[in-house]
Every structure is written in C-alpha cells, then in structure tokens.
PDB file of C-alpha atoms in Angstrom:
ATOM      1  CA  MET A 705     -46.924  16.099  40.055  1.00 46.00           C
ATOM      2  CA  LEU A 706     -44.507  17.112  37.291  1.00 44.00           C
ATOM      3  CA  ALA A 707     -45.053  20.783  38.104  1.00 53.00           C
ATOM      4  CA  VAL A 708     -44.129  20.136  41.731  1.00 45.00           C
ATOM      5  CA  LEU A 709     -40.982  18.262  40.703  1.00 43.00           C
ATOM      6  CA  GLN A 710     -39.978  21.018  38.297  1.00 52.00           C
ATOM      7  CA  SER A 711     -40.439  23.656  40.980  1.00 52.00           C
ATOM      8  CA  THR A 712     -38.083  21.782  43.311  1.00 49.00           C
ATOM      9  CA  GLY A 713     -35.525  20.950  40.629  1.00 48.00           C
ATOM     10  CA  VAL A 714     -35.939  17.204  41.248  1.00 47.00           C
ATOM     11  CA  SER A 715     -36.377  14.919  38.252  1.00 52.00           C
ATOM     12  CA  LEU A 716     -38.747  11.964  38.182  1.00 50.00           C
ATOM     13  CA  ALA A 717     -35.755   9.647  37.777  1.00 49.00           C
ATOM     14  CA  GLU A 718     -34.175  11.074  40.936  1.00 53.00           C
ATOM     15  CA  LEU A 719     -37.426  10.544  42.808  1.00 51.00           C
ATOM     16  CA  VAL A 720     -37.636   6.902  41.743  1.00 51.00           C
ATOM     17  CA  TYR A 721     -33.878   6.277  41.941  1.00 65.00           C
ATOM     18  CA  PRO A 722     -32.464   8.741  44.498  1.00 81.00           C
ATOM     19  CA  PRO A 723     -28.833   9.745  43.871  1.00 89.00           C
ATOM     20  CA  VAL A 724     -26.328   7.888  45.997  1.00 91.00           C
ATOM     21  CA  CYS A 725     -22.678   8.434  46.844  1.00 93.00           C
ATOM     22  CA  SER A 726     -20.430   7.053  44.121  1.00 91.00           C
ATOM     23  CA  GLY A 727     -18.087   5.749  46.802  1.00 92.00           C
ATOM     24  CA  CYS A 728     -20.266   4.046  49.403  1.00 92.00           C
ATOM     25  CA  GLY A 729     -23.868   4.114  48.187  1.00 90.00           C
ATOM     26  CA  LYS A 730     -25.297   6.488  50.810  1.00 92.00           C
ATOM     27  CA  MET A 731     -27.957   8.919  49.635  1.00 89.00           C
ATOM     28  CA  VAL A 732     -26.605  12.311  48.516  1.00 90.00           C
ATOM     29  CA  GLY A 733     -28.055  15.458  47.005  1.00 82.00           C
ATOM     30  CA  ARG A 734     -27.142  14.802  43.374  1.00 82.00           C
ATOM     31  CA  ARG A 735     -25.808  12.141  41.040  1.00 78.00           C
ATOM     32  CA  ALA A 736     -22.095  11.609  40.481  1.00 78.00           C
ATOM     33  CA  ALA A 737     -21.239  13.018  43.894  1.00 86.00           C
ATOM     34  CA  LEU A 738     -19.504  11.844  47.043  1.00 95.00           C
ATOM     35  CA  CYS A 739     -20.724  11.961  50.613  1.00 95.00           C
ATOM     36  CA  GLY A 740     -18.661  13.851  53.177  1.00 94.00           C
ATOM     37  CA  GLY A 741     -17.140  10.673  54.556  1.00 95.00           C
ATOM     38  CA  CYS A 742     -15.916   9.397  51.196  1.00 96.00           C
ATOM     39  CA  TRP A 743     -14.668  12.830  50.206  1.00 95.00           C
ATOM     40  CA  THR A 744     -12.259  12.857  53.141  1.00 96.00           C
ATOM     41  CA  HIS A 745     -10.748   9.554  51.975  1.00 95.00           C
ATOM     42  CA  VAL A 746      -9.813  10.793  48.499  1.00 98.00           C
ATOM     43  CA  ARG A 747      -6.051  11.365  48.348  1.00 97.00           C
ATOM     44  CA  PHE A 748      -5.493  14.316  46.044  1.00 98.00           C
ATOM     45  CA  ILE A 749      -2.023  14.715  44.572  1.00 97.00           C
ATOM     46  CA  GLU A 750      -0.485  18.019  45.558  1.00 94.00           C
ATOM     47  CA  ARG A 751       2.969  19.513  45.223  1.00 92.00           C
ATOM     48  CA  PRO A 752       5.758  18.684  45.841  1.00 93.00           C
ATOM     49  CA  TYR A 753       6.128  16.355  42.867  1.00 95.00           C
ATOM     50  CA  CYS A 754       8.465  15.887  39.928  1.00 95.00           C
ATOM     51  CA  GLU A 755       7.802  18.677  37.444  1.00 96.00           C
ATOM     52  CA  VAL A 756       8.239  16.236  34.558  1.00 97.00           C
ATOM     53  CA  THR A 757       6.636  12.920  35.518  1.00 96.00           C
ATOM     54  CA  GLY A 758       4.398  14.176  38.324  1.00 96.00           C
ATOM     55  CA  VAL A 759       5.733  11.508  40.710  1.00 94.00           C
ATOM     56  CA  PRO A 760       5.150  12.843  44.259  1.00 93.00           C
ATOM     57  CA  PHE A 761       8.002  13.612  46.644  1.00 91.00           C
ATOM     58  CA  ASP A 762       7.570  12.796  50.308  1.00 85.00           C
ATOM     59  CA  HIS A 763       8.723  16.273  51.376  1.00 81.00           C
ATOM     60  CA  ASP A 764       9.190  19.691  49.797  1.00 81.00           C
ATOM     61  CA  ARG A 765      12.604  20.391  48.301  1.00 72.00           C
ATOM     62  CA  GLY A 766      11.657  23.595  46.513  1.00 74.00           C
ATOM     63  CA  ASP A 767      10.092  24.457  43.168  1.00 76.00           C
ATOM     64  CA  GLY A 768      11.026  22.944  39.835  1.00 82.00           C
ATOM     65  CA  LEU A 769      12.566  19.716  41.105  1.00 90.00           C
ATOM     66  CA  VAL A 770      12.892  16.725  38.796  1.00 94.00           C
ATOM     67  CA  SER A 771      12.972  13.096  39.938  1.00 92.00           C
ATOM     68  CA  PRO A 772      15.987  10.821  39.346  1.00 92.00           C
ATOM     69  CA  GLN A 773      13.859   8.742  36.980  1.00 90.00           C
ATOM     70  CA  ALA A 774      13.043  11.742  34.779  1.00 94.00           C
ATOM     71  CA  ILE A 775      16.735  12.640  34.610  1.00 95.00           C
ATOM     72  CA  SER A 776      18.065   9.152  33.859  1.00 95.00           C
ATOM     73  CA  ALA A 777      15.288   8.154  31.441  1.00 93.00           C
ATOM     74  CA  PRO A 778      13.422  11.270  30.220  1.00 96.00           C
ATOM     75  CA  PRO A 779       9.913  10.448  28.974  1.00 97.00           C
ATOM     76  CA  PRO A 780       8.820  11.514  25.471  1.00 97.00           C
ATOM     77  CA  TYR A 781       6.109  13.773  26.906  1.00 98.00           C
ATOM     78  CA  GLU A 782       6.950  17.124  28.497  1.00 98.00           C
ATOM     79  CA  ARG A 783       4.907  16.912  31.700  1.00 98.00           C
ATOM     80  CA  ALA A 784       2.488  14.485  33.333  1.00 98.00           C
ATOM     81  CA  ARG A 785      -0.103  15.347  35.951  1.00 98.00           C
ATOM     82  CA  ALA A 786      -2.742  13.347  37.838  1.00 99.00           C
ATOM     83  CA  ALA A 787      -5.538  14.374  40.169  1.00 99.00           C
ATOM     84  CA  VAL A 788      -5.595  11.585  42.766  1.00 98.00           C
ATOM     85  CA  PHE A 789      -3.878   8.430  43.960  1.00 98.00           C
ATOM     86  CA  HIS A 790      -5.442   5.259  42.576  1.00 97.00           C
ATOM     87  CA  ASP A 791      -6.736   3.749  45.798  1.00 97.00           C
ATOM     88  CA  GLY A 792      -9.859   3.574  47.941  1.00 96.00           C
ATOM     89  CA  VAL A 793     -12.692   5.790  46.723  1.00 97.00           C
ATOM     90  CA  ALA A 794     -10.750   6.959  43.665  1.00 98.00           C
ATOM     91  CA  ARG A 795     -10.280   3.355  42.544  1.00 97.00           C
ATOM     92  CA  LYS A 796     -14.048   2.826  42.866  1.00 97.00           C
ATOM     93  CA  LEU A 797     -14.687   5.867  40.669  1.00 97.00           C
ATOM     94  CA  VAL A 798     -12.335   4.551  37.999  1.00 97.00           C
ATOM     95  CA  HIS A 799     -13.937   1.112  38.159  1.00 96.00           C
ATOM     96  CA  GLY A 800     -17.422   2.601  37.928  1.00 96.00           C
ATOM     97  CA  LEU A 801     -16.537   4.688  34.880  1.00 96.00           C
ATOM     98  CA  LYS A 802     -14.588   1.917  33.209  1.00 93.00           C
ATOM     99  CA  TYR A 803     -16.624  -1.217  33.865  1.00 92.00           C
ATOM    100  CA  SER A 804     -20.034  -0.255  35.299  1.00 92.00           C
ATOM    101  CA  ASP A 805     -21.444   2.118  32.665  1.00 92.00           C
ATOM    102  CA  ARG A 806     -21.038   5.127  34.972  1.00 94.00           C
ATOM    103  CA  ALA A 807     -20.215   7.627  32.241  1.00 95.00           C
ATOM    104  CA  ASP A 808     -21.999  10.217  34.384  1.00 94.00           C
ATOM    105  CA  LEU A 809     -18.934  10.216  36.663  1.00 96.00           C
ATOM    106  CA  ALA A 810     -16.747  11.722  33.943  1.00 98.00           C
ATOM    107  CA  ALA A 811     -17.760  15.343  34.593  1.00 97.00           C
ATOM    108  CA  MET A 812     -16.851  15.227  38.289  1.00 97.00           C
ATOM    109  CA  MET A 813     -13.619  13.361  37.618  1.00 98.00           C
ATOM    110  CA  ALA A 814     -12.659  15.787  34.845  1.00 98.00           C
ATOM    111  CA  SER A 815     -13.194  18.743  37.172  1.00 98.00           C
ATOM    112  CA  TRP A 816     -10.628  17.247  39.559  1.00 98.00           C
ATOM    113  CA  MET A 817      -8.267  16.716  36.624  1.00 99.00           C
ATOM    114  CA  LEU A 818      -8.621  20.342  35.549  1.00 99.00           C
ATOM    115  CA  ARG A 819      -7.757  21.512  39.048  1.00 98.00           C
ATOM    116  CA  ALA A 820      -4.700  19.249  39.225  1.00 98.00           C
ATOM    117  CA  GLY A 821      -3.472  19.871  35.699  1.00 98.00           C
ATOM    118  CA  ARG A 822      -4.345  23.492  35.036  1.00 98.00           C
ATOM    119  CA  ASP A 823      -0.771  24.166  33.894  1.00 98.00           C
ATOM    120  CA  VAL A 824      -0.755  21.444  31.229  1.00 98.00           C
ATOM    121  CA  VAL A 825      -4.323  22.215  30.145  1.00 99.00           C
ATOM    122  CA  ASP A 826      -3.530  25.894  29.631  1.00 98.00           C
ATOM    123  CA  ASP A 827      -0.383  24.924  27.718  1.00 97.00           C
ATOM    124  CA  SER A 828      -2.288  22.756  25.228  1.00 98.00           C
ATOM    125  CA  ASP A 829      -4.078  23.478  21.958  1.00 98.00           C
ATOM    126  CA  VAL A 830      -6.068  20.262  21.596  1.00 98.00           C
ATOM    127  CA  ILE A 831      -7.083  17.276  23.725  1.00 98.00           C
ATOM    128  CA  ILE A 832      -6.691  13.675  22.566  1.00 98.00           C
ATOM    129  CA  ALA A 833      -7.707  10.561  24.522  1.00 97.00           C
ATOM    130  CA  VAL A 834      -5.752   7.327  24.763  1.00 96.00           C
ATOM    131  CA  PRO A 835      -7.827   5.041  22.513  1.00 93.00           C
ATOM    132  CA  LEU A 836      -9.167   1.534  22.988  1.00 89.00           C
ATOM    133  CA  HIS A 837      -8.801  -1.139  20.347  1.00 82.00           C
ATOM    134  CA  ARG A 838     -12.052  -1.518  18.404  1.00 82.00           C
ATOM    135  CA  ALA A 839     -12.684  -4.985  19.878  1.00 79.00           C
ATOM    136  CA  ARG A 840     -12.424  -3.704  23.444  1.00 75.00           C
ATOM    137  CA  LEU A 841     -14.458  -0.613  22.561  1.00 72.00           C
ATOM    138  CA  PHE A 842     -17.208  -2.858  21.223  1.00 70.00           C
ATOM    139  CA  ALA A 843     -17.197  -4.878  24.450  1.00 79.00           C
ATOM    140  CA  ARG A 844     -17.277  -1.829  26.755  1.00 82.00           C
ATOM    141  CA  ARG A 845     -19.457   0.339  24.474  1.00 85.00           C
ATOM    142  CA  TYR A 846     -17.479   3.490  25.222  1.00 92.00           C
ATOM    143  CA  ASN A 847     -13.923   4.590  25.927  1.00 95.00           C
ATOM    144  CA  GLN A 848     -13.601   5.836  29.496  1.00 96.00           C
ATOM    145  CA  SER A 849     -10.600   8.001  28.609  1.00 97.00           C
ATOM    146  CA  ALA A 850     -12.558   9.653  25.800  1.00 97.00           C
ATOM    147  CA  GLU A 851     -15.385  10.427  28.234  1.00 98.00           C
ATOM    148  CA  LEU A 852     -12.891  12.139  30.545  1.00 99.00           C
ATOM    149  CA  ALA A 853     -11.327  14.010  27.620  1.00 99.00           C
ATOM    150  CA  ARG A 854     -14.723  15.158  26.338  1.00 98.00           C
ATOM    151  CA  ALA A 855     -15.750  16.417  29.778  1.00 98.00           C
ATOM    152  CA  LEU A 856     -12.388  18.133  30.234  1.00 99.00           C
ATOM    153  CA  ALA A 857     -12.789  19.868  26.873  1.00 99.00           C
ATOM    154  CA  ARG A 858     -16.194  21.215  27.925  1.00 98.00           C
ATOM    155  CA  LEU A 859     -14.789  22.527  31.202  1.00 98.00           C
ATOM    156  CA  SER A 860     -11.639  24.066  29.727  1.00 98.00           C
ATOM    157  CA  GLY A 861     -12.869  25.279  26.351  1.00 98.00           C
ATOM    158  CA  LYS A 862     -10.141  23.304  24.576  1.00 98.00           C
ATOM    159  CA  GLN A 863     -10.867  21.341  21.402  1.00 97.00           C
ATOM    160  CA  PHE A 864     -11.307  17.582  21.768  1.00 97.00           C
ATOM    161  CA  LEU A 865     -10.214  15.499  18.778  1.00 96.00           C
ATOM    162  CA  PRO A 866     -12.003  12.123  18.989  1.00 94.00           C
ATOM    163  CA  GLY A 867     -10.494   9.460  16.790  1.00 90.00           C
ATOM    164  CA  ALA A 868      -7.254  11.374  16.220  1.00 94.00           C
ATOM    165  CA  LEU A 869      -5.253   8.440  17.567  1.00 94.00           C
ATOM    166  CA  LYS A 870      -5.961   4.766  16.897  1.00 90.00           C
ATOM    167  CA  ARG A 871      -4.975   1.638  18.801  1.00 82.00           C
ATOM    168  CA  VAL A 872      -4.159  -0.575  15.850  1.00 70.00           C
ATOM    169  CA  ARG A 873      -3.100  -3.644  17.791  1.00 61.00           C
ATOM    170  CA  ALA A 874      -5.197  -5.507  20.364  1.00 56.00           C
ATOM    171  CA  THR A 875      -2.972  -5.461  23.443  1.00 58.00           C
ATOM    172  CA  ARG A 876      -3.252  -7.520  26.602  1.00 51.00           C
ATOM    173  CA  GLN A 877      -4.661  -5.911  29.714  1.00 59.00           C
ATOM    174  CA  GLN A 878      -1.834  -4.028  31.424  1.00 53.00           C
ATOM    175  CA  VAL A 879      -3.036  -5.012  34.903  1.00 56.00           C
ATOM    176  CA  GLY A 880      -0.566  -7.405  36.523  1.00 54.00           C
ATOM    177  CA  LEU A 881       2.247  -6.818  34.035  1.00 52.00           C
ATOM    178  CA  GLY A 882       5.672  -5.558  35.086  1.00 55.00           C
ATOM    179  CA  LEU A 883       7.337  -2.488  33.619  1.00 59.00           C
ATOM    180  CA  ARG A 884       9.197  -4.257  30.805  1.00 62.00           C
ATOM    181  CA  ALA A 885       6.159  -6.369  29.907  1.00 59.00           C
ATOM    182  CA  ARG A 886       3.979  -3.253  29.806  1.00 52.00           C
ATOM    183  CA  GLN A 887       6.423  -1.514  27.492  1.00 57.00           C
ATOM    184  CA  ASP A 888       6.552  -4.509  25.158  1.00 54.00           C
ATOM    185  CA  ASN A 889       2.771  -4.852  25.268  1.00 55.00           C
ATOM    186  CA  VAL A 890       2.045  -1.357  23.909  1.00 60.00           C
ATOM    187  CA  ARG A 891       5.057  -0.894  21.636  1.00 60.00           C
ATOM    188  CA  GLY A 892       3.748   0.021  18.183  1.00 58.00           C
ATOM    189  CA  ALA A 893       0.130  -0.222  19.343  1.00 62.00           C
ATOM    190  CA  PHE A 894      -0.811   3.354  18.397  1.00 84.00           C
ATOM    191  CA  LEU A 895      -1.035   5.012  15.001  1.00 76.00           C
ATOM    192  CA  THR A 896      -2.512   8.101  13.405  1.00 86.00           C
ATOM    193  CA  THR A 897      -3.166   8.652   9.694  1.00 78.00           C
ATOM    194  CA  ASN A 898      -2.108  11.711   7.712  1.00 78.00           C
ATOM    195  CA  GLN A 899      -5.741  12.793   7.523  1.00 83.00           C
ATOM    196  CA  GLN A 900      -6.117  12.581  11.296  1.00 84.00           C
ATOM    197  CA  ALA A 901      -2.737  14.173  11.993  1.00 89.00           C
ATOM    198  CA  GLN A 902      -3.521  17.313  10.008  1.00 90.00           C
ATOM    199  CA  HIS A 903      -5.737  18.419  12.899  1.00 92.00           C
ATOM    200  CA  PHE A 904      -2.835  18.577  15.358  1.00 96.00           C
ATOM    201  CA  ILE A 905       0.374  18.987  13.319  1.00 95.00           C
ATOM    202  CA  GLY A 906       2.475  21.675  14.952  1.00 97.00           C
ATOM    203  CA  MET A 907       0.113  21.869  17.929  1.00 97.00           C
ATOM    204  CA  LYS A 908       0.543  21.230  21.630  1.00 98.00           C
ATOM    205  CA  VAL A 909      -1.415  18.098  22.526  1.00 98.00           C
ATOM    206  CA  LEU A 910      -2.867  17.150  25.895  1.00 99.00           C
ATOM    207  CA  LEU A 911      -3.093  13.347  26.095  1.00 99.00           C
ATOM    208  CA  VAL A 912      -5.782  12.113  28.511  1.00 99.00           C
ATOM    209  CA  ASP A 913      -6.078   8.700  30.172  1.00 98.00           C
ATOM    210  CA  ASP A 914      -7.840   7.342  33.244  1.00 98.00           C
ATOM    211  CA  VAL A 915      -4.930   5.853  35.219  1.00 97.00           C
ATOM    212  CA  LEU A 916      -1.157   6.222  34.993  1.00 97.00           C
ATOM    213  CA  THR A 917       0.776   3.256  36.348  1.00 91.00           C
ATOM    214  CA  THR A 918       4.263   2.860  34.884  1.00 89.00           C
ATOM    215  CA  GLY A 919       3.612   5.342  32.085  1.00 91.00           C
ATOM    216  CA  SER A 920       4.183   2.773  29.327  1.00 90.00           C
ATOM    217  CA  THR A 921       0.838   3.391  27.616  1.00 92.00           C
ATOM    218  CA  VAL A 922       1.016   7.191  27.544  1.00 96.00           C
ATOM    219  CA  GLU A 923       4.654   7.048  26.445  1.00 95.00           C
ATOM    220  CA  ALA A 924       3.797   4.805  23.488  1.00 93.00           C
ATOM    221  CA  ALA A 925       0.865   7.048  22.561  1.00 95.00           C
ATOM    222  CA  THR A 926       3.033  10.156  22.920  1.00 97.00           C
ATOM    223  CA  ARG A 927       5.637   8.755  20.533  1.00 95.00           C
ATOM    224  CA  ALA A 928       2.929   8.117  17.928  1.00 94.00           C
ATOM    225  CA  LEU A 929       1.636  11.695  18.258  1.00 96.00           C
ATOM    226  CA  LEU A 930       5.110  13.219  18.008  1.00 95.00           C
ATOM    227  CA  LYS A 931       5.928  11.066  14.986  1.00 92.00           C
ATOM    228  CA  ALA A 932       2.724  12.327  13.343  1.00 94.00           C
ATOM    229  CA  GLY A 933       3.737  15.959  13.830  1.00 95.00           C
ATOM    230  CA  ALA A 934       2.556  17.144  17.250  1.00 97.00           C
ATOM    231  CA  ALA A 935       4.777  19.961  18.537  1.00 98.00           C
ATOM    232  CA  ARG A 936       4.818  18.503  22.028  1.00 98.00           C
ATOM    233  CA  VAL A 937       2.664  16.367  24.296  1.00 98.00           C
ATOM    234  CA  ASN A 938       1.596  16.749  27.919  1.00 99.00           C
ATOM    235  CA  VAL A 939      -0.250  14.037  29.836  1.00 99.00           C
ATOM    236  CA  LEU A 940      -3.162  14.342  32.249  1.00 99.00           C
ATOM    237  CA  THR A 941      -4.791  11.385  34.010  1.00 99.00           C
ATOM    238  CA  PHE A 942      -7.453  11.104  36.659  1.00 99.00           C
ATOM    239  CA  ALA A 943      -5.391   8.818  38.892  1.00 98.00           C
ATOM    240  CA  ARG A 944      -1.918   7.446  39.267  1.00 98.00           C
ATOM    241  CA  VAL A 945      -0.633   4.390  41.084  1.00 95.00           C
ATOM    242  CA  ALA A 946       1.614   5.398  43.978  1.00 84.00           C
ATOM    243  CA  SER A 947       4.156   2.629  43.497  1.00 66.00           C
ATOM    244  CA  GLN A 948       4.359   0.203  40.601  1.00 45.00           C
ATOM    245  CA  GLY A 949       7.357  -0.879  38.605  1.00 42.00           C
ATOM    246  CA  GLY A 950       9.601   2.140  38.193  1.00 41.00           C
ATOM    247  CA  GLU A 951       7.124   4.707  39.516  1.00 42.00           C
ATOM    248  CA  THR A 952       7.737   5.362  43.185  1.00 46.00           C
ATOM    249  CA  LEU A 953       7.455   8.053  45.785  1.00 45.00           C
ATOM    250  CA  TYR A 954      10.789   9.790  46.085  1.00 41.00           C
ATOM    251  CA  ALA A 955      12.311  10.585  49.458  1.00 36.00           C
TER     252      ALA A 955
END
C-alpha cells in the first residue's frame, strides 16, 4: 500500500484527508491551494499605486506617482507593498492562517507577496516580522506574520531575524478602531535591545505583516527599528484594506 502511494506521490494523510480548496472547501490537487473558481475572485494589487504607501490609484497617471497622503504625512518607512485586497477569499486565507492553525498557508501566501513586492524584497538585507505580545503568542501558539516572513525568506534567500523586534506592551486588537485610536494603541509598543539590534544596524530591513489597514502598526514598528539603527525600512504585507481611516483609493 505504502509503495503504491509513494509511486503516485500521494501521502497517506492526503488519502485519508484529501486536500481541499482553502477558499471554499472543494477538493483540489494539493494542500494550501485554491480551486479555479476561488482563484478568479482574488483581487491582486497591481500598478498603478502610490510608490510610497502602495495605496492603489483608480487609473494610471504614469510611473513614480505619490499619493496626497504620502506627501502631506510621509510615513517613516520608505515603501509599502501588499499582494491582495483584504476581502473575499483573501480574507479567508488570512483568517485561516491567523486563527485556524493553517500555518501551511504561509508558503502560498508568501509566494504572492514575493511577486507583489519584488522591488522591496530585492532592496532589503534582512526580514523582520511584526511581533505579537507574548500573551497573545501564547494564546495563538504562533505568530502568523513570522510564518509569512519565514516562508518569504526561504523563497527569496534573504535572512529572517526572528525575535529581532519585541512587542513590549499588550495592545488592544486593532479591529474596529479608528485611525487615531490605532495610532495611540501601538505607540511605544515595540522595542529592540542592543543585542538584537546588532544584527540589523546599518542594514535595510523588510518588515512583514499579514494585513495593512491604516498603517499604524507598521509605522510604530518601523520607528522602533530606525531608532535601533536600521538604515531604512520597507514594508510588505499579504493584504491591505481598500478603504479604512486615512487609507483610500485615490482618483
């Protein structure tokens, strides 16, 4: 029996628990995959978008354009990129990775991130994940952003620095908070020690998170990294919310 399975490339686990689409539950050829129907409903983020914040424009105005928000209130990071809009199937993938122990989804999601953020990946020396507070990490058992960062490091060949950044204050969930409340919630929440910082002082850091909403979390984390000696910081997330607080589609 095992010899037959090995010859076909099918594992015993896949025979007992056939792989299903991560979006709708239909049977598919391999784990952590989408069926054709769900694939067509994923909204990938493509240019044109703001070269700084990554906020999409509704029509092409040429290369190198920057949004009004990035001009009036420049973020501490250099560039932010995201693979998909946080809705529909993409939202299910995030939820599965974050709350349903679907760490196996990280490799597929990271491959989309690499495609969307090749410019910021290539421009980085090391990869650091937005951390969870130890209490939340204990409850969830793993950090979804670290799983994405680890998978991205394997795909890109960049060095992943786990534990380089700490969340030293237990913050409220950001879901449901407005822009100002989000900023207040994460202010001073991140810290890195001298021992940790020595691994990225003077280096270009790629900061990885699962979802970008208003940008408050990655901005607070970026400030902590820059204060610790990072040369500059770029941001790459799997998804971004199309409109929330100050982040909107620009006409």
